[in-house]
PDB file of C-alpha atoms in Angstrom:
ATOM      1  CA  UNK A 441      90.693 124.053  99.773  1.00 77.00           C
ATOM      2  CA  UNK A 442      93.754 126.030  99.738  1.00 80.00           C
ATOM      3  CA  UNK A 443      94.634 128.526  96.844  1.00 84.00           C
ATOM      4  CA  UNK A 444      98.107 126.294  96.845  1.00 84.00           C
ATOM      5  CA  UNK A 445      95.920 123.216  96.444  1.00 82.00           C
ATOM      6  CA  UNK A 446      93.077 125.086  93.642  1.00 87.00           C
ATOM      7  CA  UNK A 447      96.448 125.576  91.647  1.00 90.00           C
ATOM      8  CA  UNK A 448      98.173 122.400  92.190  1.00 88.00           C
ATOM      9  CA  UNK A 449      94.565 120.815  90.874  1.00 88.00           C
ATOM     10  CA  UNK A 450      94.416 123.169  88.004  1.00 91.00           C
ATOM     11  CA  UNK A 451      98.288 121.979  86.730  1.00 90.00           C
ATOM     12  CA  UNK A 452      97.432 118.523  87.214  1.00 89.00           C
ATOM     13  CA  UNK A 453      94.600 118.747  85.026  1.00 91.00           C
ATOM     14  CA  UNK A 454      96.553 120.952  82.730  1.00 92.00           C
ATOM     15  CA  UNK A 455      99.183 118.059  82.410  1.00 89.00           C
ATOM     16  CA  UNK A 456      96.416 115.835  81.751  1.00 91.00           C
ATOM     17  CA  UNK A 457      94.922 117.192  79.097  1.00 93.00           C
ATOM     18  CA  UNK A 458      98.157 118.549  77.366  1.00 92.00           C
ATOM     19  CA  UNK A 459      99.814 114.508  77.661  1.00 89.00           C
ATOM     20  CA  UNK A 460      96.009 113.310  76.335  1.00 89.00           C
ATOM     21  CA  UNK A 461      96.396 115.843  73.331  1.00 91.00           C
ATOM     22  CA  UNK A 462     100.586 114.255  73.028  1.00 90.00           C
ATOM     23  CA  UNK A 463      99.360 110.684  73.267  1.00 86.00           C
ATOM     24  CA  UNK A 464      96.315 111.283  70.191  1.00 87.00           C
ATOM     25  CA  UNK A 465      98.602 112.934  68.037  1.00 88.00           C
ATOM     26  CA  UNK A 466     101.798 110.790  68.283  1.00 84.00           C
ATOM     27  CA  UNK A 467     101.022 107.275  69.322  1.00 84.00           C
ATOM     28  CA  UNK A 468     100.732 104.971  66.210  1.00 84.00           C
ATOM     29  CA  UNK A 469      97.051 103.442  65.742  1.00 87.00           C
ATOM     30  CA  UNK A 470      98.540 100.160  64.707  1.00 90.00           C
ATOM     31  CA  UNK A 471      98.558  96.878  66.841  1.00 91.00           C
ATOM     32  CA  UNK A 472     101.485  97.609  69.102  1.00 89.00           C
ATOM     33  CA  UNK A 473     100.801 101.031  69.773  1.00 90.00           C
ATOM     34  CA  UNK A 474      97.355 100.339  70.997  1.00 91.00           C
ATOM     35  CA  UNK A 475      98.760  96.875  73.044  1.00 92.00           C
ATOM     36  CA  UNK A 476     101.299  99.631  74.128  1.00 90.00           C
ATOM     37  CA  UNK A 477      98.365 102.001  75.246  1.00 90.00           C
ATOM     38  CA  UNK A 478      95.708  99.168  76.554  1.00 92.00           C
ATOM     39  CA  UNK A 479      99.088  97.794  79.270  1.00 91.00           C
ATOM     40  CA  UNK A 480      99.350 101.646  80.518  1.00 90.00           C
ATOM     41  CA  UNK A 481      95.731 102.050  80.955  1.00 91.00           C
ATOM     42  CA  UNK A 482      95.745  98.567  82.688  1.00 92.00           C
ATOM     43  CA  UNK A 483      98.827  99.687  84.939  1.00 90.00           C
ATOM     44  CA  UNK A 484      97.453 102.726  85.343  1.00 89.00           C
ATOM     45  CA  UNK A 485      93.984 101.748  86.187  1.00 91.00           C
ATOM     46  CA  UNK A 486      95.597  99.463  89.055  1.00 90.00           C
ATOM     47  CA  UNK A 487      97.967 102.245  90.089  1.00 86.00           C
ATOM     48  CA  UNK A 488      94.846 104.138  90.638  1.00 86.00           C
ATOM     49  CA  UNK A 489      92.905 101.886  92.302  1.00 88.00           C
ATOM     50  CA  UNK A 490      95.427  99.990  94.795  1.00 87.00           C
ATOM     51  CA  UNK A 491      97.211 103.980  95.641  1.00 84.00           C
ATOM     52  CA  UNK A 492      93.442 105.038  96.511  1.00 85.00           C
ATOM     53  CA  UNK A 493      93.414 102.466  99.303  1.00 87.00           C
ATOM     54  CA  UNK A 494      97.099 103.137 100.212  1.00 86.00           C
ATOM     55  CA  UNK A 495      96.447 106.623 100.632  1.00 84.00           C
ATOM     56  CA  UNK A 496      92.928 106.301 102.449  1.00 85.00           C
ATOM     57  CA  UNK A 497      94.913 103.932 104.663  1.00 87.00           C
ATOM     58  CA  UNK A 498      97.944 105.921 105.454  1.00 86.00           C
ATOM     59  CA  UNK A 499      95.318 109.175 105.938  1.00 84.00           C
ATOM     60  CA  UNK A 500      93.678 107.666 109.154  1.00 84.00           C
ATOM     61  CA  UNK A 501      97.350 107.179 110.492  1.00 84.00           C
ATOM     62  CA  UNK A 502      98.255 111.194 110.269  1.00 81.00           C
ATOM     63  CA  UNK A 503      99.820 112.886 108.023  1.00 79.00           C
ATOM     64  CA  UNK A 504     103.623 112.383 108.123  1.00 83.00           C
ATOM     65  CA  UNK A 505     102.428 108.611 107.409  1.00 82.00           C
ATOM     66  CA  UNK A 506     100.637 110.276 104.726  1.00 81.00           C
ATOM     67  CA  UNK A 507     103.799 112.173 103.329  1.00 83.00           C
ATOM     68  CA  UNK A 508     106.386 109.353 103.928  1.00 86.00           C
ATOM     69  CA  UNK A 509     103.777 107.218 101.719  1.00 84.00           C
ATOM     70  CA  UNK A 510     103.044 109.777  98.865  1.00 83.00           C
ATOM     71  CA  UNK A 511     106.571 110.298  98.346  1.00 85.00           C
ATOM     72  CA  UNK A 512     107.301 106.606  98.408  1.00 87.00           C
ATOM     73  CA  UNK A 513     104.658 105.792  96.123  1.00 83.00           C
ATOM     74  CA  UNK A 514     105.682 108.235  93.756  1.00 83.00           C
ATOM     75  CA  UNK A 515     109.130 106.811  93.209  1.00 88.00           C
ATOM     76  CA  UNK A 516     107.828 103.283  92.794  1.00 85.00           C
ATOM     77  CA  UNK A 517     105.303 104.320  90.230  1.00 83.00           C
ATOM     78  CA  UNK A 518     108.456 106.133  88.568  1.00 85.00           C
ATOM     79  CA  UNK A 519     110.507 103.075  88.716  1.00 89.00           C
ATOM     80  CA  UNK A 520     107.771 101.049  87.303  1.00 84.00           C
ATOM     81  CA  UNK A 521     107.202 103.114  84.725  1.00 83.00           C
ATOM     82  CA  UNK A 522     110.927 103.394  83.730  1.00 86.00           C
ATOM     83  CA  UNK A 523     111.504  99.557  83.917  1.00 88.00           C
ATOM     84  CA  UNK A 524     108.703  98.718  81.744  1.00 85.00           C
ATOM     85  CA  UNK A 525     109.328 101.391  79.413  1.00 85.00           C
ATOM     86  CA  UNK A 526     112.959  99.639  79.173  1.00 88.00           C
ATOM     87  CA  UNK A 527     111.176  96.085  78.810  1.00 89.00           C
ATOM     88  CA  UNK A 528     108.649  97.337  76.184  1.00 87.00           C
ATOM     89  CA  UNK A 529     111.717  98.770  74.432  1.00 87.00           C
ATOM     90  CA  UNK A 530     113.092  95.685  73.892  1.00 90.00           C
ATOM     91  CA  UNK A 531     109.847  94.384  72.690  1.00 86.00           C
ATOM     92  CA  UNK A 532     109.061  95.095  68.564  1.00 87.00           C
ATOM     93  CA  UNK A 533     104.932  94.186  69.729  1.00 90.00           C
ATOM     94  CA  UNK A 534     104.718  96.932  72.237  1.00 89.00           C
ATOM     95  CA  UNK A 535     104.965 100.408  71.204  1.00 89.00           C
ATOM     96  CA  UNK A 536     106.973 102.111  74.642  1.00 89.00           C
ATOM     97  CA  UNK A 537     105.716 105.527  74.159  1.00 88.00           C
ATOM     98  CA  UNK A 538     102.415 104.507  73.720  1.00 89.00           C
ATOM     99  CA  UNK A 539     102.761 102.699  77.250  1.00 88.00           C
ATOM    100  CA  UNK A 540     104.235 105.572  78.890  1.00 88.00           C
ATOM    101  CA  UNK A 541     102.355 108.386  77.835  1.00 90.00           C
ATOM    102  CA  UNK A 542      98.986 106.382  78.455  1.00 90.00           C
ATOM    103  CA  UNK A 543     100.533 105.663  82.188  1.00 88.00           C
ATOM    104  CA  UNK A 544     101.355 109.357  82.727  1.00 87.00           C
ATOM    105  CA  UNK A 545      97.800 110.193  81.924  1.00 90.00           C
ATOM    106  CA  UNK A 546      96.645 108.015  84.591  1.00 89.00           C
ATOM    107  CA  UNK A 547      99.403 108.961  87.157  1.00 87.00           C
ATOM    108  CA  UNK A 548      98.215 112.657  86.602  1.00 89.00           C
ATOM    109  CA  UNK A 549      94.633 111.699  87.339  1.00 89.00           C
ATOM    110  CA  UNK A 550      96.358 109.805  90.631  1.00 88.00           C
ATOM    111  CA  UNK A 551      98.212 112.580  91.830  1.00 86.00           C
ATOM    112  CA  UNK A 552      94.868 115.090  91.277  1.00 88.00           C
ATOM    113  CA  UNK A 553      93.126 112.605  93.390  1.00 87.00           C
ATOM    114  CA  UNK A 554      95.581 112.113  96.074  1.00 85.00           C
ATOM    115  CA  UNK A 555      96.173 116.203  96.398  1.00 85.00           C
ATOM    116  CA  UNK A 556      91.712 116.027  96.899  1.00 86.00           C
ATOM    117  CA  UNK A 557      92.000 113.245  99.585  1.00 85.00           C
ATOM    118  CA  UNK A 558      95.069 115.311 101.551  1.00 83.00           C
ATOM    119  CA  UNK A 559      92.692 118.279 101.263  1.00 84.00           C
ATOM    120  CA  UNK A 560      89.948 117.176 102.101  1.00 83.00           C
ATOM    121  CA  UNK A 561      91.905 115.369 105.255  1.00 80.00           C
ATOM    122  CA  UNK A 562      93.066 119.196 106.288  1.00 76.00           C
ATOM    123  CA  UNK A 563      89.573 120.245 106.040  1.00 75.00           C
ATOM    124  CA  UNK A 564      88.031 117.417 108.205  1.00 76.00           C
ATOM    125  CA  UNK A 565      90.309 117.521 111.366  1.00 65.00           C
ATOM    126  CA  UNK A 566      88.946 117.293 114.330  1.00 61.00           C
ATOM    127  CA  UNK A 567      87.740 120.550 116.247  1.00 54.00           C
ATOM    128  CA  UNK A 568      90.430 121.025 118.865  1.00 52.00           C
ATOM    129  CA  UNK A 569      93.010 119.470 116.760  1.00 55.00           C
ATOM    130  CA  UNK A 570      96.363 120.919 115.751  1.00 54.00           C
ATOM    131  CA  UNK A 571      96.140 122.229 112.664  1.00 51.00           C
ATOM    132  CA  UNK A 572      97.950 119.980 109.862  1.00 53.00           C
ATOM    133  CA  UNK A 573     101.056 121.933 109.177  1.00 53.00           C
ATOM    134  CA  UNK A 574     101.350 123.824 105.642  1.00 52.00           C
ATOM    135  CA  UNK A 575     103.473 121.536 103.521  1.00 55.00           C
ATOM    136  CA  UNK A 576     102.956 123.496 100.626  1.00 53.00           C
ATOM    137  CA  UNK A 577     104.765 126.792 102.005  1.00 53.00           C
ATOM    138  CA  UNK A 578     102.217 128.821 101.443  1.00 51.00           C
ATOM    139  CA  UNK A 579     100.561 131.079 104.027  1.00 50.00           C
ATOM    140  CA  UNK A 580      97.033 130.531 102.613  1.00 48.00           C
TER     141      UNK A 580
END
């Protein structure tokens, strides 16, 4: 793994431990803030799950599918995520924040595992192969 990619891994799980810490202390244990945070864990559990295959899929296909598909994905997740917040917002039984941080927490743990399954991509080309150009920028 790259030293680009050890501290891309390290930030994500930064992120996911500060917006865990957020979500504790500032989402309301009443009835709509846990509906609120049981939708985003549903969302995000299905984010998770269906991007996992996406990925895998778009992996085997090289990795400017990969890109084009990453970057993609991450605006529909943020549109999602924006639209419902704006629906939930509307809605006095669903706390929004607790949705949204909740989601965030699980689109952090997405993005740690799609930066592992690019990785591990690089690190599994075939001998012979062109090596996967350096996205990152980095010379390492």
């Amino acid at each position: 793994m790259t030293a680009t990619a050890q501290r891309a891994l390290l930030l994500t799980g930064t992120f996911i431990v500060i917006l865990l810490a957020v979500a504790v202390a500032f989402v309301h244990k009443d009835a709509s803030g846990l509906r609120g945070a049981a939708i985003g864990a549903g969302v995000g559990l299905a984010n998770l799950g269906v991007g996992a295959l996406v990925t895998r899929r778009s992996l085997r296909k090289g990795m400017r599918s990969t890109m084009t598909m990453l970057m993609g994905g991450f605006l529909g997740r943020l549109l999602v995520l924006v639209g419902l917040y704006l629906v939930f917002e509307q809605t006095p039984s669903i706390d929004p924040a607790a949705f949204a941080l909740t989601f965030l927490v699980f689109f952090f743990v997405y993005l740690g595992l799609e930066l592992l399954m690019v990785e591990r991509q690089r690190a599994t080309a075939p001998p012979g192969a062109p090596p996967a150009p350096d996205i990152t920028g980095s010379a390492a």
